[in-house]
């Protein structure tokens, strides 16, 4: 390989979707003189987009998880440990007290879910946004035979704008399949003004129509402030009773980023929107830990499909800088979001999130093919990259 005369080290911080895609692509495109090192505190990769299927019993936890150590078979070095600090100028990360320094650094640490900022919610409810939570919710959904399920988005910004609405649809379908839906009310109370607002009014109206058609009541701009056994209190002082509370947690920037020189507004990383470059030499950031504000003032949705495509762009840029071969890869924010509605069907909203003055998104009504599209994404991540 032409270019760098000596081997270089690329450090990928975070072994979620973005980090795993980046590390794999680097490993495939660089010869073995160059080291690809991936660091994560969790030895197990788990695919969050499948948690809702774990909740409804369509997947086992084993089907949606893989040991990260498996990547060593492909020539990727895996370090399991807590990243305590990041110094972008020297491209150094401290992992469990040990300093790792690299020629190229990719930061893909995701977003921290912080349900504990809503007093009582963790104790009174369950979340479908973690694997253990999705399992526990599934057990409760199999047991409930009357009463009221309250689905809440506990803050206006969270991972995957579709997920809480999909959760409500899949809960509805699961209760129908159990023959108890007529005795269990399902209500969604959302912190945000409309479902999936970043994708525009047509997507929001489509989702609202799907909720109404399934008898799921919907209350936007209604943010939970606290919860206790059987009762949620909202910021407007109103209360809602529930037999089961299912929540989408709010998010915060990972603490290790928020206290680093990389932290921008809110502790998130700001990057060049096409190259994902942080402004520090050979340091890139991708995925949920990036805050990319769109022209409409809302952030690009935090979604695995974007972490995935950003990982490819960054890997190609690093390969280009090492080998001297030109790369034209640019992140264009084109992508789509599947919305599972149950019964093996999903809707699909896709388009150009960088379009001006607002994202240009086309909505496709629920069909079997979009459900299969989501399964294909799951299989690509689990089989191709892990
Ligand atoms: C319920 C649910 C459903 C979803 N459905 C979809 C979907 O259908 N389609 C879609 O595109 N997206 C979906 N998403 C969103 C998607 O999962 C995320 O956007 C995606 O995981 C982001 O990838 P990432 O690599 O940026 O971060 P992550 O996948 O979150 O990975 C970050 C990694 O960094 C590690 N880490 C963090 N801090 C440290 C530290 N200090 N030290 C060591 N390691 C650390 C974490 O352990 C983690 O493994 C869903 C999310 C949820 C919660």
Short mmCIF file of C-alpha atoms and ligand atoms in Angstrom, two decimals:
data_model
loop_
_atom_site.label_atom_id
_atom_site.label_comp_id
_atom_site.label_asym_id
_atom_site.label_seq_id
_atom_site.Cartn_x
_atom_site.Cartn_y
_atom_site.Cartn_z
CA UNK A 1 0.00 0.00 0.00
CA UNK A 2 1.31 3.44 -0.92
CA UNK A 3 1.13 6.36 1.49
CA UNK A 4 2.10 6.11 5.17
CA UNK A 5 5.54 4.47 5.40
CA UNK A 6 4.93 3.19 8.93
CA UNK A 7 1.90 1.70 10.56
CA UNK A 8 -0.64 4.06 12.06
CA UNK A 9 -3.09 3.55 14.90
CA UNK A 10 -6.76 4.41 14.63
CA UNK A 11 -8.63 4.56 17.93
CA UNK A 12 -12.40 4.16 17.75
CA UNK A 13 -14.10 5.18 21.00
CA UNK A 14 -17.44 3.40 21.37
CA UNK A 15 -18.52 0.00 20.10
CA UNK A 16 -22.12 0.81 19.21
CA UNK A 17 -23.41 0.89 15.64
CA UNK A 18 -21.22 3.81 14.55
CA UNK A 19 -18.01 2.53 16.13
CA UNK A 20 -18.45 -1.04 14.92
CA UNK A 21 -19.14 0.01 11.31
CA UNK A 22 -16.15 2.38 11.33
CA UNK A 23 -13.76 -0.21 12.77
CA UNK A 24 -14.86 -2.90 10.31
CA UNK A 25 -14.53 -0.67 7.28
CA UNK A 26 -11.10 0.55 8.36
CA UNK A 27 -9.95 -3.02 8.93
CA UNK A 28 -11.14 -4.10 5.49
CA UNK A 29 -9.49 -1.20 3.69
CA UNK A 30 -6.17 -0.89 5.53
CA UNK A 31 -3.36 -3.41 5.52
CA UNK A 32 -2.27 -5.02 8.77
CA UNK A 33 0.61 -2.61 9.38
CA UNK A 34 -2.10 -0.29 10.66
CA UNK A 35 -3.85 -0.96 13.96
CA UNK A 36 -7.58 -0.52 14.46
CA UNK A 37 -8.42 -0.36 18.18
CA UNK A 38 -12.02 -0.22 19.43
CA UNK A 39 -12.85 0.70 23.05
CA UNK A 40 -16.12 0.18 24.91
CA UNK A 41 -17.03 -0.22 28.57
CA UNK A 42 -19.65 -2.83 27.70
CA UNK A 43 -18.27 -6.17 26.45
CA UNK A 44 -21.56 -6.85 24.65
CA UNK A 45 -22.88 -5.06 21.58
CA UNK A 46 -26.65 -4.82 21.58
CA UNK A 47 -28.87 -3.61 18.76
CA UNK A 48 -31.33 -1.09 20.21
CA UNK A 49 -33.64 -1.04 17.18
CA UNK A 50 -34.61 -4.63 18.04
CA UNK A 51 -35.46 -3.98 21.70
CA UNK A 52 -39.10 -3.43 20.79
CA UNK A 53 -39.18 -6.91 19.26
CA UNK A 54 -37.67 -8.25 22.50
CA UNK A 55 -40.51 -6.48 24.32
CA UNK A 56 -43.13 -8.29 22.23
CA UNK A 57 -41.34 -11.66 22.31
CA UNK A 58 -40.32 -11.63 18.62
CA UNK A 59 -36.62 -11.70 19.53
CA UNK A 60 -34.62 -13.15 22.40
CA UNK A 61 -31.90 -11.01 24.02
CA UNK A 62 -29.37 -13.45 22.58
CA UNK A 63 -30.55 -12.70 19.03
CA UNK A 64 -29.90 -8.97 19.40
CA UNK A 65 -26.52 -9.08 21.18
CA UNK A 66 -22.97 -10.09 20.24
CA UNK A 67 -19.69 -10.14 22.22
CA UNK A 68 -17.46 -7.32 20.95
CA UNK A 69 -14.45 -9.60 21.43
CA UNK A 70 -15.65 -11.43 18.30
CA UNK A 71 -14.21 -8.52 16.30
CA UNK A 72 -10.69 -9.63 17.20
CA UNK A 73 -11.14 -12.49 14.69
CA UNK A 74 -11.28 -9.80 11.99
CA UNK A 75 -8.08 -8.13 13.17
CA UNK A 76 -9.69 -5.38 15.23
CA UNK A 77 -8.14 -4.93 18.69
CA UNK A 78 -10.87 -4.68 21.32
CA UNK A 79 -10.28 -2.94 24.66
CA UNK A 80 -13.02 -3.27 27.26
CA UNK A 81 -12.88 -0.43 29.76
CA UNK A 82 -14.30 2.87 30.88
CA UNK A 83 -13.10 5.89 28.90
CA UNK A 84 -12.38 8.41 31.64
CA UNK A 85 -11.02 11.30 29.61
CA UNK A 86 -10.39 12.35 26.02
CA UNK A 87 -7.71 14.82 24.95
CA UNK A 88 -8.37 15.68 21.29
CA UNK A 89 -5.19 17.71 20.71
CA UNK A 90 -2.95 14.73 21.44
CA UNK A 91 -5.62 12.19 20.34
CA UNK A 92 -5.35 10.44 23.68
CA UNK A 93 -8.01 8.60 25.66
CA UNK A 94 -7.56 7.40 29.21
CA UNK A 95 -9.18 4.00 29.65
CA UNK A 96 -9.30 2.58 33.18
CA UNK A 97 -6.23 4.67 34.04
CA UNK A 98 -4.28 3.65 30.92
CA UNK A 99 -3.46 6.21 28.21
CA UNK A 100 -4.12 5.19 24.60
CA UNK A 101 -2.78 7.53 21.93
CA UNK A 102 -3.59 7.36 18.24
CA UNK A 103 -2.82 8.91 14.87
CA UNK A 104 -6.55 9.10 14.12
CA UNK A 105 -9.41 9.27 16.61
CA UNK A 106 -13.10 8.52 16.01
CA UNK A 107 -15.54 9.34 18.80
CA UNK A 108 -18.76 7.34 18.77
CA UNK A 109 -19.90 7.24 22.40
CA UNK A 110 -23.62 7.61 21.75
CA UNK A 111 -26.02 9.49 24.01
CA UNK A 112 -26.52 8.83 27.71
CA UNK A 113 -30.09 7.97 28.67
CA UNK A 114 -30.94 9.84 31.88
CA UNK A 115 -34.39 8.72 33.11
CA UNK A 116 -33.33 9.47 36.69
CA UNK A 117 -33.78 13.21 36.09
CA UNK A 118 -37.56 12.62 36.27
CA UNK A 119 -38.18 11.89 39.99
CA UNK A 120 -39.81 8.51 40.61
CA UNK A 121 -40.06 7.48 36.93
CA UNK A 122 -37.45 4.70 37.06
CA UNK A 123 -39.10 3.17 40.14
CA UNK A 124 -42.69 3.55 38.89
CA UNK A 125 -42.19 2.55 35.26
CA UNK A 126 -40.23 0.50 32.75
CA UNK A 127 -38.39 1.53 29.61
CA UNK A 128 -38.28 -0.16 26.22
CA UNK A 129 -35.03 1.75 25.49
CA UNK A 130 -32.74 -0.70 27.29
CA UNK A 131 -32.52 -4.45 26.79
CA UNK A 132 -33.33 -5.39 30.42
CA UNK A 133 -36.18 -2.86 30.43
CA UNK A 134 -37.64 -4.25 27.20
CA UNK A 135 -37.56 -7.77 28.69
CA UNK A 136 -39.30 -6.68 31.88
CA UNK A 137 -41.93 -4.74 29.93
CA UNK A 138 -42.57 -7.83 27.84
CA UNK A 139 -43.31 -9.84 30.99
CA UNK A 140 -45.75 -7.16 32.15
CA UNK A 141 -47.42 -6.98 28.73
CA UNK A 142 -47.97 -10.73 28.84
CA UNK A 143 -49.62 -10.44 32.26
CA UNK A 144 -51.81 -7.34 32.01
CA UNK A 145 -55.48 -8.11 31.25
CA UNK A 146 -57.20 -4.84 32.13
CA UNK A 147 -56.32 -1.26 33.02
CA UNK A 148 -54.33 1.54 31.45
CA UNK A 149 -50.90 1.67 29.81
CA UNK A 150 -49.30 5.09 29.67
CA UNK A 151 -46.47 5.54 27.12
CA UNK A 152 -44.47 8.72 27.68
CA UNK A 153 -41.59 10.50 26.01
CA UNK A 154 -39.94 12.01 29.06
CA UNK A 155 -38.15 14.80 27.18
CA UNK A 156 -38.50 16.31 23.71
CA UNK A 157 -35.14 14.92 22.48
CA UNK A 158 -34.31 11.23 22.73
CA UNK A 159 -32.71 8.42 20.75
CA UNK A 160 -34.74 7.55 17.63
CA UNK A 161 -37.79 9.80 17.15
CA UNK A 162 -39.89 6.85 15.93
CA UNK A 163 -39.22 4.47 18.83
CA UNK A 164 -41.86 5.56 21.38
CA UNK A 165 -44.57 5.63 18.71
CA UNK A 166 -43.50 2.20 17.49
CA UNK A 167 -43.63 1.05 21.10
CA UNK A 168 -47.26 2.19 21.38
CA UNK A 169 -48.19 0.46 18.09
CA UNK A 170 -46.47 -2.78 19.08
CA UNK A 171 -48.05 -2.72 22.54
CA UNK A 172 -51.46 -2.27 20.87
CA UNK A 173 -50.81 -5.18 18.46
CA UNK A 174 -49.52 -7.40 21.27
CA UNK A 175 -52.60 -6.78 23.40
CA UNK A 176 -54.86 -7.47 20.41
CA UNK A 177 -53.08 -10.76 19.75
CA UNK A 178 -53.67 -11.68 23.41
CA UNK A 179 -57.36 -10.80 23.08
CA UNK A 180 -57.28 -8.20 25.89
CA UNK A 181 -57.02 -4.94 23.97
CA UNK A 182 -60.66 -3.99 24.60
CA UNK A 183 -59.95 -4.07 28.34
CA UNK A 184 -56.60 -2.23 28.26
CA UNK A 185 -56.47 1.44 27.36
CA UNK A 186 -53.28 2.71 25.65
CA UNK A 187 -52.38 6.42 25.86
CA UNK A 188 -49.31 8.31 24.62
CA UNK A 189 -48.28 11.53 26.38
CA UNK A 190 -45.39 13.21 24.60
CA UNK A 191 -43.04 16.00 25.65
CA UNK A 192 -42.70 17.11 22.02
CA UNK A 193 -45.31 19.07 20.04
CA UNK A 194 -45.85 16.40 17.37
CA UNK A 195 -44.65 12.90 16.51
CA UNK A 196 -41.31 12.86 14.68
CA UNK A 197 -41.52 16.61 14.14
CA UNK A 198 -38.08 16.87 12.54
CA UNK A 199 -39.43 14.90 9.57
CA UNK A 200 -42.19 17.46 8.98
CA UNK A 201 -45.92 17.86 9.30
CA UNK A 202 -46.82 15.16 6.77
CA UNK A 203 -44.98 12.50 8.81
CA UNK A 204 -46.52 13.82 12.05
CA UNK A 205 -50.03 13.69 10.58
CA UNK A 206 -49.46 10.17 9.26
CA UNK A 207 -48.33 8.94 12.70
CA UNK A 208 -51.24 10.69 14.43
CA UNK A 209 -53.62 9.01 11.97
CA UNK A 210 -52.13 5.60 12.76
CA UNK A 211 -52.50 6.22 16.50
CA UNK A 212 -56.12 7.29 16.12
CA UNK A 213 -56.95 4.32 13.88
CA UNK A 214 -55.75 1.99 16.65
CA UNK A 215 -57.65 3.72 19.42
CA UNK A 216 -54.45 5.02 21.04
CA UNK A 217 -55.07 8.43 22.57
CA UNK A 218 -52.38 11.04 22.01
CA UNK A 219 -51.48 14.14 23.99
CA UNK A 220 -48.52 16.20 22.66
CA UNK A 221 -46.73 18.98 24.58
CA UNK A 222 -47.40 17.07 27.77
CA UNK A 223 -44.17 16.37 29.60
CA UNK A 224 -43.95 14.13 32.61
CA UNK A 225 -42.46 15.86 35.68
CA UNK A 226 -42.51 13.01 38.21
CA UNK A 227 -44.09 9.63 38.84
CA UNK A 228 -45.21 7.53 41.75
CA UNK A 229 -46.86 4.13 41.93
CA UNK A 230 -49.80 4.25 39.54
CA UNK A 231 -49.70 7.98 38.90
CA UNK A 232 -47.73 10.38 36.68
CA UNK A 233 -47.59 14.12 37.33
CA UNK A 234 -47.07 16.45 34.36
CA UNK A 235 -45.47 19.89 34.18
CA UNK A 236 -48.89 21.53 33.80
CA UNK A 237 -49.90 20.04 37.17
CA UNK A 238 -52.26 17.45 35.67
CA UNK A 239 -52.04 13.83 36.75
CA UNK A 240 -52.60 10.63 34.80
CA UNK A 241 -53.28 7.24 36.35
CA UNK A 242 -51.66 4.12 34.94
CA UNK A 243 -51.39 0.41 35.57
CA UNK A 244 -48.22 0.24 33.49
CA UNK A 245 -45.91 3.15 32.66
CA UNK A 246 -43.62 2.66 29.63
CA UNK A 247 -41.14 5.47 29.04
CA UNK A 248 -38.65 6.79 26.50
CA UNK A 249 -35.85 8.35 28.56
CA UNK A 250 -34.46 11.82 27.94
CA UNK A 251 -30.82 11.97 26.88
CA UNK A 252 -27.67 13.90 27.77
CA UNK A 253 -24.22 14.15 26.24
CA UNK A 254 -21.86 11.46 27.57
CA UNK A 255 -20.16 12.88 30.68
CA UNK A 256 -16.68 12.10 29.37
CA UNK A 257 -17.36 14.30 26.33
CA UNK A 258 -19.11 17.05 28.28
CA UNK A 259 -16.00 17.53 30.42
CA UNK A 260 -13.57 17.41 27.46
CA UNK A 261 -12.35 20.12 25.09
CA UNK A 262 -14.67 18.59 22.48
CA UNK A 263 -17.82 19.74 24.27
CA UNK A 264 -19.97 22.18 22.34
CA UNK A 265 -23.40 23.49 23.34
CA UNK A 266 -25.08 21.14 25.83
CA UNK A 267 -21.91 19.06 26.03
CA UNK A 268 -22.45 17.53 22.57
CA UNK A 269 -19.80 17.51 19.83
CA UNK A 270 -20.19 19.82 16.85
CA UNK A 271 -18.70 18.65 13.56
CA UNK A 272 -18.50 19.62 9.92
CA UNK A 273 -21.80 18.30 8.60
CA UNK A 274 -20.36 16.61 5.52
CA UNK A 275 -16.99 15.31 6.77
CA UNK A 276 -17.76 14.78 10.50
CA UNK A 277 -14.44 16.47 11.31
CA UNK A 278 -14.31 18.01 14.79
CA UNK A 279 -11.82 20.76 13.98
CA UNK A 280 -9.01 18.91 15.81
CA UNK A 281 -6.43 17.34 13.51
CA UNK A 282 -7.45 13.75 12.59
CA UNK A 283 -10.31 13.69 15.10
CA UNK A 284 -13.84 12.82 13.94
CA UNK A 285 -17.12 12.29 15.74
CA UNK A 286 -20.14 10.32 14.53
CA UNK A 287 -23.51 9.09 15.69
CA UNK A 288 -25.58 10.08 18.69
CA UNK A 289 -22.82 12.04 20.50
CA UNK A 290 -22.91 14.62 17.70
CA UNK A 291 -25.41 17.47 17.77
CA UNK A 292 -26.06 18.49 14.19
CA UNK A 293 -28.55 21.33 14.04
CA UNK A 294 -30.63 21.45 10.87
CA UNK A 295 -31.91 24.63 9.20
CA UNK A 296 -35.23 24.24 11.04
CA UNK A 297 -33.41 24.55 14.39
CA UNK A 298 -33.96 20.90 15.35
CA UNK A 299 -31.15 18.35 15.58
CA UNK A 300 -30.63 15.62 13.00
CA UNK A 301 -32.45 12.59 14.46
CA UNK A 302 -30.26 10.32 16.52
CA UNK A 303 -30.58 7.14 14.52
CA UNK A 304 -28.54 4.03 13.88
CA UNK A 305 -28.87 4.47 10.13
CA UNK A 306 -27.06 7.80 10.36
CA UNK A 307 -24.37 6.51 12.76
CA UNK A 308 -23.89 3.72 10.22
CA UNK A 309 -23.50 5.96 7.16
CA UNK A 310 -21.36 8.49 9.06
CA UNK A 311 -19.03 5.66 10.12
CA UNK A 312 -18.45 4.75 6.48
CA UNK A 313 -17.68 8.37 5.51
CA UNK A 314 -15.17 8.78 8.34
CA UNK A 315 -13.49 5.42 7.69
CA UNK A 316 -13.03 6.38 4.04
CA UNK A 317 -11.57 9.78 4.99
CA UNK A 318 -9.03 8.13 7.32
CA UNK A 319 -8.10 5.52 4.72
CA UNK A 320 -7.63 8.32 2.21
CA UNK A 321 -5.37 10.29 4.52
CA UNK A 322 -3.25 7.20 5.27
CA UNK A 323 -2.99 5.82 1.74
CA UNK A 324 -3.09 9.06 -0.23
CA UNK A 325 -5.92 7.69 -2.36
CA UNK A 326 -8.60 10.35 -2.81
CA UNK A 327 -11.99 9.93 -1.16
CA UNK A 328 -15.11 11.79 -2.16
CA UNK A 329 -17.27 10.30 0.60
CA UNK A 330 -19.53 12.89 2.20
CA UNK A 331 -22.36 12.52 4.71
CA UNK A 332 -25.53 13.73 2.97
CA UNK A 333 -28.13 13.01 5.70
CA UNK A 334 -30.22 10.97 3.30
CA UNK A 335 -31.91 8.13 5.02
CA UNK A 336 -35.09 6.67 6.31
CA UNK A 337 -36.86 5.58 9.39
CA UNK A 338 -39.06 2.51 9.71
CA UNK A 339 -42.10 2.77 11.94
CA UNK A 340 -43.23 -0.65 13.09
CA UNK A 341 -47.01 -0.77 13.50
CA UNK A 342 -47.42 -4.44 14.44
CA UNK A 343 -48.78 -7.46 12.58
CA UNK A 344 -45.53 -7.66 10.57
CA UNK A 345 -45.97 -4.27 8.93
CA UNK A 346 -44.16 -0.95 9.12
CA UNK A 347 -44.44 2.52 7.64
CA UNK A 348 -41.38 4.24 6.20
CA UNK A 349 -40.38 7.90 6.12
CA UNK A 350 -37.29 8.69 4.07
CA UNK A 351 -35.60 11.52 2.26
CA UNK A 352 -33.09 14.32 2.63
CA UNK A 353 -32.67 15.74 6.13
CA UNK A 354 -30.28 18.44 4.85
CA UNK A 355 -32.83 19.82 2.39
CA UNK A 356 -33.56 23.54 2.83
CA UNK A 357 -35.60 25.21 4.14
CA UNK A 358 -36.73 21.99 5.83
CA UNK A 359 -36.11 18.24 5.51
CA UNK A 360 -37.80 16.73 2.49
CA UNK A 361 -39.32 13.45 3.67
CA UNK A 362 -41.69 11.11 1.86
CA UNK A 363 -43.98 8.87 3.91
CA UNK A 364 -44.98 5.38 2.80
CA UNK A 365 -48.00 3.79 4.49
CA UNK A 366 -47.59 0.60 6.51
CA UNK A 367 -46.72 -2.44 4.43
CA UNK A 368 -45.00 -5.77 4.90
CA UNK A 369 -42.02 -4.67 2.77
CA UNK A 370 -41.02 -1.88 5.18
CA UNK A 371 -41.11 -4.29 8.10
CA UNK A 372 -38.80 -6.54 6.08
CA UNK A 373 -36.60 -3.50 5.42
CA UNK A 374 -36.14 -3.02 9.15
CA UNK A 375 -35.33 -6.72 9.57
CA UNK A 376 -32.76 -6.38 6.76
CA UNK A 377 -31.09 -3.46 8.58
CA UNK A 378 -30.96 -5.54 11.76
CA UNK A 379 -29.45 -8.48 9.91
CA UNK A 380 -26.88 -6.32 8.15
CA UNK A 381 -25.63 -4.93 11.45
CA UNK A 382 -25.67 -8.25 13.33
CA UNK A 383 -24.22 -10.43 10.56
CA UNK A 384 -22.03 -8.17 8.48
CA UNK A 385 -20.47 -6.00 11.13
CA UNK A 386 -20.29 -8.29 14.20
C1 LIG B 1 -35.68 1.61 21.56
C2 LIG B 1 -34.83 2.16 20.47
C3 LIG B 1 -35.16 1.88 19.15
C4 LIG B 1 -34.39 2.38 18.11
N1 LIG B 1 -34.74 2.10 16.82
C5 LIG B 1 -33.98 2.56 15.81
C6 LIG B 1 -34.32 2.24 14.45
O1 LIG B 1 -35.30 1.53 14.18
N2 LIG B 1 -33.53 2.73 13.46
C7 LIG B 1 -32.44 3.51 13.73
O2 LIG B 1 -31.77 3.93 12.79
N3 LIG B 1 -32.09 3.83 15.01
C8 LIG B 1 -32.83 3.37 16.05
N4 LIG B 1 -32.49 3.69 17.34
C9 LIG B 1 -31.37 4.62 17.60
C10 LIG B 1 -30.03 3.91 17.52
O3 LIG B 1 -30.00 2.81 18.39
C11 LIG B 1 -28.92 4.88 17.88
O4 LIG B 1 -29.05 6.04 17.10
C12 LIG B 1 -27.57 4.25 17.63
O5 LIG B 1 -27.35 3.20 18.55
C13 LIG B 1 -26.45 5.29 17.74
O6 LIG B 1 -25.23 4.66 17.50
P1 LIG B 1 -23.88 5.23 18.15
O7 LIG B 1 -22.80 4.35 17.65
O8 LIG B 1 -23.80 6.68 17.94
O9 LIG B 1 -24.09 5.05 19.72
P2 LIG B 1 -24.41 3.75 20.57
O10 LIG B 1 -24.95 2.67 19.71
O11 LIG B 1 -25.23 4.22 21.71
O12 LIG B 1 -22.98 3.28 21.10
C14 LIG B 1 -22.23 4.04 22.01
C15 LIG B 1 -21.27 3.09 22.72
O13 LIG B 1 -20.36 3.87 23.51
C16 LIG B 1 -20.14 3.20 24.73
N5 LIG B 1 -19.71 4.19 25.74
C17 LIG B 1 -20.33 5.34 26.08
N6 LIG B 1 -19.62 6.00 27.00
C18 LIG B 1 -18.52 5.25 27.26
C19 LIG B 1 -17.39 5.41 28.11
N7 LIG B 1 -17.23 6.49 28.90
N8 LIG B 1 -16.45 4.44 28.13
C20 LIG B 1 -16.57 3.34 27.33
N9 LIG B 1 -17.61 3.15 26.49
C21 LIG B 1 -18.57 4.09 26.46
C22 LIG B 1 -21.47 2.55 25.07
O14 LIG B 1 -21.29 1.44 25.94
C23 LIG B 1 -21.98 2.14 23.68
O15 LIG B 1 -21.66 0.81 23.37
C24 LIG B 1 -33.24 3.18 18.40
C25 LIG B 1 -32.90 3.45 19.74
C26 LIG B 1 -33.68 2.95 20.75
C27 LIG B 1 -33.29 3.24 22.19
#
